mmCIF file of C-alpha atoms and ligand atoms in Angstrom:
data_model
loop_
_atom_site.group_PDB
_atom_site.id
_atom_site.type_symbol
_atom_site.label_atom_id
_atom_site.label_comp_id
_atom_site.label_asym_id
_atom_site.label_seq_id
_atom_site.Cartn_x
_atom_site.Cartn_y
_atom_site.Cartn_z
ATOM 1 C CA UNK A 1 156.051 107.128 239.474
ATOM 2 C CA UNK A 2 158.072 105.147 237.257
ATOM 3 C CA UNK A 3 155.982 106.132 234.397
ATOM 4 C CA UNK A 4 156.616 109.712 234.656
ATOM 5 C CA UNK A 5 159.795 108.633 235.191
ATOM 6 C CA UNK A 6 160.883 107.110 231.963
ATOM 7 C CA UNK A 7 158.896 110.178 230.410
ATOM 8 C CA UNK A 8 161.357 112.696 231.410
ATOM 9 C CA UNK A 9 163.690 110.576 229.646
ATOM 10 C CA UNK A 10 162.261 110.940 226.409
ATOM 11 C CA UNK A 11 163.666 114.351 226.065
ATOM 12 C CA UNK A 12 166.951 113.660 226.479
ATOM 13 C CA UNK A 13 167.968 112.386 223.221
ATOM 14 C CA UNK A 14 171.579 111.328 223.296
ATOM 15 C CA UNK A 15 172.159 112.784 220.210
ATOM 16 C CA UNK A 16 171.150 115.977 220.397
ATOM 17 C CA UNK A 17 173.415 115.692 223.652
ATOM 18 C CA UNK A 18 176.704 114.742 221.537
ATOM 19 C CA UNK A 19 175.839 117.694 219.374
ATOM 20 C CA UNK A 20 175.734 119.656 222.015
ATOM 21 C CA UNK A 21 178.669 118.963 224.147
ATOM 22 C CA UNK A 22 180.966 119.308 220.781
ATOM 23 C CA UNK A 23 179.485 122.664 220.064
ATOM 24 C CA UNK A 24 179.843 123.583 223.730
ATOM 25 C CA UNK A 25 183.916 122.526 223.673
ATOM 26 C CA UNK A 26 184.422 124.058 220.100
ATOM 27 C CA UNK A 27 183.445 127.276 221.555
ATOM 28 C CA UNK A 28 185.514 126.868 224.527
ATOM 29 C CA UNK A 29 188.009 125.895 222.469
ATOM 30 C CA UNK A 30 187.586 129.007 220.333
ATOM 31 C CA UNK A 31 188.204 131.373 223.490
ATOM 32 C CA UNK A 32 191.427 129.982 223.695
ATOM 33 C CA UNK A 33 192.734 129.794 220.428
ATOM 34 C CA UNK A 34 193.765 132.704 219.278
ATOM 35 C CA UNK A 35 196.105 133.164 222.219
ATOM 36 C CA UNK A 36 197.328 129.278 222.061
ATOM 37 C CA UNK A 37 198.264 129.930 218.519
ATOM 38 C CA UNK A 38 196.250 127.076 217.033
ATOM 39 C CA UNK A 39 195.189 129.020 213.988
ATOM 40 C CA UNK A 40 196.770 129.008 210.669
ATOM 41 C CA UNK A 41 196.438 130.754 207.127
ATOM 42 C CA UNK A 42 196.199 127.928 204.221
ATOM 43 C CA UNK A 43 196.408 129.579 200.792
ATOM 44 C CA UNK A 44 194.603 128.627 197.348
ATOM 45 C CA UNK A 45 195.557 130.068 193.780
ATOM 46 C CA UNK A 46 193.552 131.760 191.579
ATOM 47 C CA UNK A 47 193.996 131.347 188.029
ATOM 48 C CA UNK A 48 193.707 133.651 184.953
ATOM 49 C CA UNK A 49 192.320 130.976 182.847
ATOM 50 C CA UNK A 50 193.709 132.080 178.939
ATOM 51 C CA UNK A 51 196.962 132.078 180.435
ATOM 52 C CA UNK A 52 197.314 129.924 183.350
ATOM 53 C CA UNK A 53 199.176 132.158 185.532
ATOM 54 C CA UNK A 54 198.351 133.112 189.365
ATOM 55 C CA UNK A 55 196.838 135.968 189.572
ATOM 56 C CA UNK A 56 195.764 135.540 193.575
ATOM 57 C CA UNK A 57 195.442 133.657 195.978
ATOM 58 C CA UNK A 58 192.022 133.210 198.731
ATOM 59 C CA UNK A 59 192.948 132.923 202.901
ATOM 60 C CA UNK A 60 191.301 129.703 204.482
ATOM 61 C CA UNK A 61 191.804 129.545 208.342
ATOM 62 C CA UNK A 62 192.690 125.944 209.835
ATOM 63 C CA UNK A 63 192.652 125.051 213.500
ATOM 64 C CA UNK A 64 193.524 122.601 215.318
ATOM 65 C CA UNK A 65 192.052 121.641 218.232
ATOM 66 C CA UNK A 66 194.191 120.187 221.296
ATOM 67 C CA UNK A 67 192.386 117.077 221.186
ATOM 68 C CA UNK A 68 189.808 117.053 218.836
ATOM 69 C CA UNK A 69 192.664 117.595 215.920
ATOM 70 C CA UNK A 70 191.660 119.720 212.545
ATOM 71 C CA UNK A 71 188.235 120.970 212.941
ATOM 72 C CA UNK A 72 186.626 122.711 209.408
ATOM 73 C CA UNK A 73 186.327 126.175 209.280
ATOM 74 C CA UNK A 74 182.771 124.593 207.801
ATOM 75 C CA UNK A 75 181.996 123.678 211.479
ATOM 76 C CA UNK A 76 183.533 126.873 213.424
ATOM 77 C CA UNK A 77 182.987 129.448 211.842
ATOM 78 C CA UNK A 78 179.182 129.453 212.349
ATOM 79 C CA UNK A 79 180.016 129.601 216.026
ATOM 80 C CA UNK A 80 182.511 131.425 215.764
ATOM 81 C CA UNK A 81 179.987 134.073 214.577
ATOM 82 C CA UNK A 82 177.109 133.381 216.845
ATOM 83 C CA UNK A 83 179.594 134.168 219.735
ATOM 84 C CA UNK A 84 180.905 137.368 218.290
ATOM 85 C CA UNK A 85 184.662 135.648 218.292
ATOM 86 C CA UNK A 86 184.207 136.171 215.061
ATOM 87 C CA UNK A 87 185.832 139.661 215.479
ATOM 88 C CA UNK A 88 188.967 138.922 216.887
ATOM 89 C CA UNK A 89 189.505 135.833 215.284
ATOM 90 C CA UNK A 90 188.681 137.982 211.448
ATOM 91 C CA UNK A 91 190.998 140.898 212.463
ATOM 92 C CA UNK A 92 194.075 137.786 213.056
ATOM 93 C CA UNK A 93 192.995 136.619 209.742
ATOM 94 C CA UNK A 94 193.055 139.933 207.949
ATOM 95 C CA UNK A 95 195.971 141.159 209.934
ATOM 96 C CA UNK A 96 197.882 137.689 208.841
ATOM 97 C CA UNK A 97 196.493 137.061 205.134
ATOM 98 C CA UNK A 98 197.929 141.452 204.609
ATOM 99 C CA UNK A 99 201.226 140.713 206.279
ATOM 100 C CA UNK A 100 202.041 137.752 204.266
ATOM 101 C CA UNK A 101 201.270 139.151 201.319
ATOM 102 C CA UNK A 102 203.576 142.230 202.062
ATOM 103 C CA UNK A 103 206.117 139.681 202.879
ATOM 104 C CA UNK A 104 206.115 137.894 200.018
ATOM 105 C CA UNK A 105 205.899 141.084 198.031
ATOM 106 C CA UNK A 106 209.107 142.583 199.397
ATOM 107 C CA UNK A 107 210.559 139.232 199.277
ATOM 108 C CA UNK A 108 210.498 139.702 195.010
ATOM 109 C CA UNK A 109 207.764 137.272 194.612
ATOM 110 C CA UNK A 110 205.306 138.131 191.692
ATOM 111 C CA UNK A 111 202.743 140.419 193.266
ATOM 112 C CA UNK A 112 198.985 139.012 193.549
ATOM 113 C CA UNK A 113 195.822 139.818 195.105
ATOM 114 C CA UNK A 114 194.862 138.421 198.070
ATOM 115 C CA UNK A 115 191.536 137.112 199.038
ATOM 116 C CA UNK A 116 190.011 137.165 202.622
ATOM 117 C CA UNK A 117 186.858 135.845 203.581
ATOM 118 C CA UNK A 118 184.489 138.020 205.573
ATOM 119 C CA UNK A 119 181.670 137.120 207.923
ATOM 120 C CA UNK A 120 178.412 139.036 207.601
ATOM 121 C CA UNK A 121 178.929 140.227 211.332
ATOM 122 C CA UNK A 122 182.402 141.743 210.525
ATOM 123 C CA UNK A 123 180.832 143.101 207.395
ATOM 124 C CA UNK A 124 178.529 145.030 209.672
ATOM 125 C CA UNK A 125 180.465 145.890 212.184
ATOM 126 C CA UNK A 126 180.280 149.693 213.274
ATOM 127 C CA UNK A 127 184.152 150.402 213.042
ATOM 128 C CA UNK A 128 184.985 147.923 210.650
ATOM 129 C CA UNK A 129 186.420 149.993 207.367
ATOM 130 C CA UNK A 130 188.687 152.497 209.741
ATOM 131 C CA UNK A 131 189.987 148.940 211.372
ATOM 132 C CA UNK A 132 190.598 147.844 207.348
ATOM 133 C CA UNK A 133 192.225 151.037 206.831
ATOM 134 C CA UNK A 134 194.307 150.580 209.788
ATOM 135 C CA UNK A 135 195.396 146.845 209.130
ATOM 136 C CA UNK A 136 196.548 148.078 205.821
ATOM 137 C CA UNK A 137 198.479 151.193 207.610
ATOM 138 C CA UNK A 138 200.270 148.665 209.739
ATOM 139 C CA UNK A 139 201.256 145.734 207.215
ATOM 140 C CA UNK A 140 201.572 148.161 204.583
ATOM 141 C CA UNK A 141 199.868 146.514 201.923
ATOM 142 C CA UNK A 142 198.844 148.838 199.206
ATOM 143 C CA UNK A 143 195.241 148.340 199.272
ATOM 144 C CA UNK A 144 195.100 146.931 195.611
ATOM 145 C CA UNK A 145 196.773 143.714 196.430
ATOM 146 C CA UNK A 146 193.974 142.945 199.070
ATOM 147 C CA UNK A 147 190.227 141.177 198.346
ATOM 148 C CA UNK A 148 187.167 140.464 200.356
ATOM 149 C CA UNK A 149 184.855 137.546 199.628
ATOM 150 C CA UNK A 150 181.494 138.470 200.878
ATOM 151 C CA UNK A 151 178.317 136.417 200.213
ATOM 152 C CA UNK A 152 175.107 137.994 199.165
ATOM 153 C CA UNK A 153 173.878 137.564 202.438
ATOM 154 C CA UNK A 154 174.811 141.065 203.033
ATOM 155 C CA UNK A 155 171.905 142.115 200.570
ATOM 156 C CA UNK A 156 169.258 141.562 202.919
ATOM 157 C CA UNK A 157 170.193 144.788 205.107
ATOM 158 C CA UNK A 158 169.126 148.232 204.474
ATOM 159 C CA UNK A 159 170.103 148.816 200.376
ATOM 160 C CA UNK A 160 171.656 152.260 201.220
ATOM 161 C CA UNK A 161 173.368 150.992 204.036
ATOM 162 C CA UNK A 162 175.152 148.167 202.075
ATOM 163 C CA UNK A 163 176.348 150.639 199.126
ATOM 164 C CA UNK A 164 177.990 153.105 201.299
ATOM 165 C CA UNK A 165 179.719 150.580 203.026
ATOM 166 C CA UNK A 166 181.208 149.023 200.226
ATOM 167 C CA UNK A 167 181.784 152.218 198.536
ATOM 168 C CA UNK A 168 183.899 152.930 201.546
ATOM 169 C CA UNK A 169 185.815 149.680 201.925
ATOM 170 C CA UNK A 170 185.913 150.187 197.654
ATOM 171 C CA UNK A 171 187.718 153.965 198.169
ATOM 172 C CA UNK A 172 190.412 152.349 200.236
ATOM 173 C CA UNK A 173 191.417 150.620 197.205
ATOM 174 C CA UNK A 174 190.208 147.370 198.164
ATOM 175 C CA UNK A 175 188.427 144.976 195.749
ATOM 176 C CA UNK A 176 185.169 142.834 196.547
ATOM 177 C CA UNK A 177 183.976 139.755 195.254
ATOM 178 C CA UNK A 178 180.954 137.783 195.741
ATOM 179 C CA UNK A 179 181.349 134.532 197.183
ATOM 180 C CA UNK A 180 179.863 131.689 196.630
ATOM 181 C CA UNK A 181 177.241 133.212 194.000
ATOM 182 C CA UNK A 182 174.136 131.534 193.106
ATOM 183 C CA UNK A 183 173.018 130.095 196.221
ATOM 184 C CA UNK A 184 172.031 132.556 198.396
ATOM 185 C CA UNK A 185 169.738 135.638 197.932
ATOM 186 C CA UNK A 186 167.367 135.491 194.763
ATOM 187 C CA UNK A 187 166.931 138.965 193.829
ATOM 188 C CA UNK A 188 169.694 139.706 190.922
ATOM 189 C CA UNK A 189 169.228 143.421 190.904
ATOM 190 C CA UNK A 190 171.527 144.809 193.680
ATOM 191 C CA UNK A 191 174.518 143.397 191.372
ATOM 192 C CA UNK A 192 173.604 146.411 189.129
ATOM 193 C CA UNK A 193 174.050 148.946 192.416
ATOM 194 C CA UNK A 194 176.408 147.500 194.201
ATOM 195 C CA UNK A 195 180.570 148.582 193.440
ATOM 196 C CA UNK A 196 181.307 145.088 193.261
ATOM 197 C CA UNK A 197 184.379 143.530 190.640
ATOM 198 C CA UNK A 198 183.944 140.409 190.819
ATOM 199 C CA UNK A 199 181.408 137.179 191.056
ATOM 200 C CA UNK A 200 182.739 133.866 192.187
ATOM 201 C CA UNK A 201 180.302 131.381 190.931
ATOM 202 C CA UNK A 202 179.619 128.733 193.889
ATOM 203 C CA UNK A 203 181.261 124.890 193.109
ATOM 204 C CA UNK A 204 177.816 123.090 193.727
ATOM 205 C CA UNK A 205 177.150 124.602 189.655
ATOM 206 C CA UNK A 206 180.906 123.878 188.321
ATOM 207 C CA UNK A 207 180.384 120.405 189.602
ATOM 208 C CA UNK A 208 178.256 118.945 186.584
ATOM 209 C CA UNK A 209 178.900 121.793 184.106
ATOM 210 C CA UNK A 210 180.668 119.256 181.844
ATOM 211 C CA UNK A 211 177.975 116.883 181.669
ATOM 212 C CA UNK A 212 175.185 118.953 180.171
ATOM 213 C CA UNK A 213 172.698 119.361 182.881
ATOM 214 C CA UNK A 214 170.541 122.608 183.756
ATOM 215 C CA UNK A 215 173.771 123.534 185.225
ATOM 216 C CA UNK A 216 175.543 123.883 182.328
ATOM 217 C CA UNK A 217 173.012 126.691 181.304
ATOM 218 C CA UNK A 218 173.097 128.687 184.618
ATOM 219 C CA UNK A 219 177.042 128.904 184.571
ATOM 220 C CA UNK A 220 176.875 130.141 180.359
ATOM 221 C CA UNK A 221 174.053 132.731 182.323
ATOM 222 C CA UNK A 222 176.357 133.558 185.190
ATOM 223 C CA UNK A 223 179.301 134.070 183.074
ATOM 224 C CA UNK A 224 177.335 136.448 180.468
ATOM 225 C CA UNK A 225 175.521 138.431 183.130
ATOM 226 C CA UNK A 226 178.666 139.132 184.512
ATOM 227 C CA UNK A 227 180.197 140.227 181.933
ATOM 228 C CA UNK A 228 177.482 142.453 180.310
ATOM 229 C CA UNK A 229 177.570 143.862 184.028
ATOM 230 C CA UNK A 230 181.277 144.645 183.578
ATOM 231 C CA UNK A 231 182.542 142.120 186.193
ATOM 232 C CA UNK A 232 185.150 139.020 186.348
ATOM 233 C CA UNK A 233 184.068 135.634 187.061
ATOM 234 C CA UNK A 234 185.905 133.074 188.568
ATOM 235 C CA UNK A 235 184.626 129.511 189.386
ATOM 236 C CA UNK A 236 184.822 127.661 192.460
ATOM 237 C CA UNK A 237 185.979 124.174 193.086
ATOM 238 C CA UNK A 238 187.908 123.528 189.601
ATOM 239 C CA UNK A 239 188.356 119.631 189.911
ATOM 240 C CA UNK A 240 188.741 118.104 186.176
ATOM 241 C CA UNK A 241 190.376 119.206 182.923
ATOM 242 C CA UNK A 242 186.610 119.110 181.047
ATOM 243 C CA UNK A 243 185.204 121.617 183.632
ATOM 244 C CA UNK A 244 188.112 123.748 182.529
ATOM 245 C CA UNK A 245 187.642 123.371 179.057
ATOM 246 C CA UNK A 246 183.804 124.405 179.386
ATOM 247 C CA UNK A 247 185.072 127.107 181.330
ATOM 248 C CA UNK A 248 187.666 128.013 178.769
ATOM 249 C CA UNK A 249 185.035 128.210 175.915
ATOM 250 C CA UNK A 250 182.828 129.911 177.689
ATOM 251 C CA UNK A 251 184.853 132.605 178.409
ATOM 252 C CA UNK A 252 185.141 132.465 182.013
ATOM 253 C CA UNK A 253 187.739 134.759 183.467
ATOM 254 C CA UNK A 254 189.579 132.646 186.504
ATOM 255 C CA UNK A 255 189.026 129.714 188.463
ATOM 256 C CA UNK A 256 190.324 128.018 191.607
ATOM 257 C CA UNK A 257 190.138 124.529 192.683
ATOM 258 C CA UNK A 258 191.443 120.914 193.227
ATOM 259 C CA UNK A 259 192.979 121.023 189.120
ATOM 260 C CA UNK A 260 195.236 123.708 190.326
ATOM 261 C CA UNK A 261 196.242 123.279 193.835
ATOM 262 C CA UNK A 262 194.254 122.313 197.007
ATOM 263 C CA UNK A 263 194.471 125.171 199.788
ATOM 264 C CA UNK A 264 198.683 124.895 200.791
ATOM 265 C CA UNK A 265 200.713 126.270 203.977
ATOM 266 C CA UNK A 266 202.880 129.504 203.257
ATOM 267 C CA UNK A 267 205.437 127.549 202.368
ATOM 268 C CA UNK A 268 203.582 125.191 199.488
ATOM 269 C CA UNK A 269 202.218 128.904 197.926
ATOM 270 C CA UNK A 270 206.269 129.981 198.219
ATOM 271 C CA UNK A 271 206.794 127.243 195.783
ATOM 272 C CA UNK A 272 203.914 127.570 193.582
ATOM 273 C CA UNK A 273 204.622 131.056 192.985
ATOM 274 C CA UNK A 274 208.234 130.665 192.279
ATOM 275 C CA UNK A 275 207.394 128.174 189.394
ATOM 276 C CA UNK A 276 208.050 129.155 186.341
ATOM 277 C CA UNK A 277 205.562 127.222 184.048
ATOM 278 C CA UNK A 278 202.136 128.097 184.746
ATOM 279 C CA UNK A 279 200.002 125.621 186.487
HETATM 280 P P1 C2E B 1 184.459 129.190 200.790
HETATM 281 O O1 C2E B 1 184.853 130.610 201.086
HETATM 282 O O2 C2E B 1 183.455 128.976 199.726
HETATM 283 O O3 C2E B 1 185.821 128.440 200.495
HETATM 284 C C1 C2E B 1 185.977 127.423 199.526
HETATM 285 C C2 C2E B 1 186.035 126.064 200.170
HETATM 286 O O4 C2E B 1 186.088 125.068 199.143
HETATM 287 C C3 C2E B 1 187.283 125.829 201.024
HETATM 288 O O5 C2E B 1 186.921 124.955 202.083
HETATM 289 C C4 C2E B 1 188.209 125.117 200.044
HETATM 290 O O6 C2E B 1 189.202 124.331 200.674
HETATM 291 C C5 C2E B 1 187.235 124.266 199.281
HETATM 292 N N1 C2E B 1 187.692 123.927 197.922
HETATM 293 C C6 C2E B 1 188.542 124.623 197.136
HETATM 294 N N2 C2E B 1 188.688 124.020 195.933
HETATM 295 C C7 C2E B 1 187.910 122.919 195.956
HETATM 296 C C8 C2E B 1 187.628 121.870 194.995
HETATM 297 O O7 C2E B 1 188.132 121.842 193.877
HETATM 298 N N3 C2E B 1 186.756 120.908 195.393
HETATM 299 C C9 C2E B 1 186.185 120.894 196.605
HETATM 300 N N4 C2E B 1 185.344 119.892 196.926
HETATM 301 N N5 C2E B 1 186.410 121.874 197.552
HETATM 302 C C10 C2E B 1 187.263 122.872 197.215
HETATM 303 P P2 C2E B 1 187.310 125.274 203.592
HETATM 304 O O8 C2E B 1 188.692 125.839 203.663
HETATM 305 O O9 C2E B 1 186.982 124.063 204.388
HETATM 306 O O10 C2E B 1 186.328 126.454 203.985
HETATM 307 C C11 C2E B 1 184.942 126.259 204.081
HETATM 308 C C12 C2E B 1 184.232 127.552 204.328
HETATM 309 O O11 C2E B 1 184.579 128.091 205.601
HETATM 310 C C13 C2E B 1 184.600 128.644 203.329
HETATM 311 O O12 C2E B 1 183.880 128.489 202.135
HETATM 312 C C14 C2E B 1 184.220 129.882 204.096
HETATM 313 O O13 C2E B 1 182.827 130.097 204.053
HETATM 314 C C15 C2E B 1 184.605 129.500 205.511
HETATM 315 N N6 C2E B 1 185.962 130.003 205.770
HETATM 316 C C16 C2E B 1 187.176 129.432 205.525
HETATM 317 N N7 C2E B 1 188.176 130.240 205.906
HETATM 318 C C17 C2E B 1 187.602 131.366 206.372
HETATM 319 C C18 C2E B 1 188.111 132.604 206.909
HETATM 320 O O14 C2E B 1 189.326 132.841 206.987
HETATM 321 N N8 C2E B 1 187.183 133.537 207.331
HETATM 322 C C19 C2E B 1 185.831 133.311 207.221
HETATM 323 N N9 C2E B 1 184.986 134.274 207.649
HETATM 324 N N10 C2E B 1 185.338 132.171 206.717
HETATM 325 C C20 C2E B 1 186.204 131.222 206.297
HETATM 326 CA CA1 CA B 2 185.528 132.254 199.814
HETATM 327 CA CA1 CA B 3 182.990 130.077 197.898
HETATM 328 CA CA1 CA B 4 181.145 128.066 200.328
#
């Protein structure tokens, strides 16, 4: 009957359709990226924060999307990941982020570290530290100019399991930092056991750390812990002179953000790491 009818209708929610059909072309889109070169490597300083030089820089992939334009790695990575495209996509992205820092060494630019995001599933991956090693082989980048960001989701495997695979991705020479620290898993004690250097301290706390709120006591926490613990700290999403200045007195290590430089091309870091005043 009609009733029924207009029923069936009722879960269709045009919505949830739009959501839908722009997941379903961003992962079509996705297949066909990589060989469509749509992807590219924007880069972000790091800065030592007593004396304002670069001391790194982290990857960020862009795309662009034939016709949807710039879509955020915010939106594509997730799917990127729950399709396993995550793989090929992060080996371009390490591949890239270790031959443009070779370039730019043998070019006689300042050597830095870079920084390069990793997804849990590439974390995990069976061959993934030979495939490191490899990259690193191939670009020849000496291993101590290279980072990973991982976030603490990668605590919630098997504790054994996580050490030895950092150890081994540590042995190569390569540093790791935890990204985006804070937010994600609550239980503080695998910093103690895990070969980590460094803790990047998530923006959502640097945001109102110059206004006094609760905030401002869990970065003065972060920044101690980390230190007692024998680790740098750098924080995220630098945007104003008085979060610096916090930053500055409490002893933070390095930060990154808007103050400094928004993520640039290859060419915009050329320039920023050819100036000679510090930023
Ligand atoms: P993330 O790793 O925490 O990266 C920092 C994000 O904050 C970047 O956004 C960056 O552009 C932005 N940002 C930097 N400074 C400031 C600031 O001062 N203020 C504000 N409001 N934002 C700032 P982006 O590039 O859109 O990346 C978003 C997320 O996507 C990243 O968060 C990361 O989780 C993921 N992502 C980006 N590139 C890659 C990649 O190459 N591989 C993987 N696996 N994930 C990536
Ligand atoms: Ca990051
Ligand atoms: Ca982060
Ligand atoms: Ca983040």
């Amino acid at each position: 009957s009609k009733e029924t009818g207009k029923n069936v209708y009722t879960f269709f929610d045009p919505r949830m359709n739009m959501v839908n059909s722009r997941k379903l072309e961003l992962e079509q889109g996705l297949r066909k990226a990589l060989e469509q070169q749509e992807f590219d490597l924007y880069y972000q300083p790091k800065i030592h924060i007593r004396t304002r030089k670069i001391i790194g820089m982290e990857a960020l992939i862009r795309w662009q999307h034939p016709e949807l334009g710039w879509v955020s790695p915010g939106e594509f990575i997730p799917i990127a990941e729950e399709t396993g495209l995550i793989f090929s996509i992060g080996e371009w992205i390490m591949r890239m982020a270790c031959m443009q820092n070779k370039a730019w060494q043998s070019q006689g630019y300042p050597p830095v570290r870079m920084a390069v995001n990793l997804s849990l599933r590439q974390f995990n991956q069976e061959h993934f530290v030979s495939g490191l090693a490899q990259i690193l082989a191939e670009t020849g980048l000496d291993a101590r100019w290279l980072e990973l960001e991982i976030t603490e989701s990668i605590a919630i495997r098997n504790e054994k399991y996580v050490i030895n695979r950092l150890q081994a991705i540590k042995e190569l020479g390569v540093s790791i930092s935890i990204d985006d620290f804070g937010t994600g898993y609550s239980s503080l004690s695998y910093l103690k056991k895990f070969p980590i250097d460094t803790l990047k301290i998530d923006r959502a706390f640097v945001r109102d750390i110059a206004k006094s709120s609760d905030d401002t006591a869990i970065v003065q926490a972060i920044i101690a812990m980390a230190h007692s613990l024998k680790l740098r700290v750098l924080a995220e999403g630098v945007e104003t002179k008085e979060q610096l200045a916090f930053l500055r007195r409490h002893a933070c290590d390095e930060a990154q953000g808007y103050l400094f430089s928004r993520p640039v091309p290859a060419d915009g870091m050329e320039k920023l790491l050819s100036r000679r005043i510090p930023l």
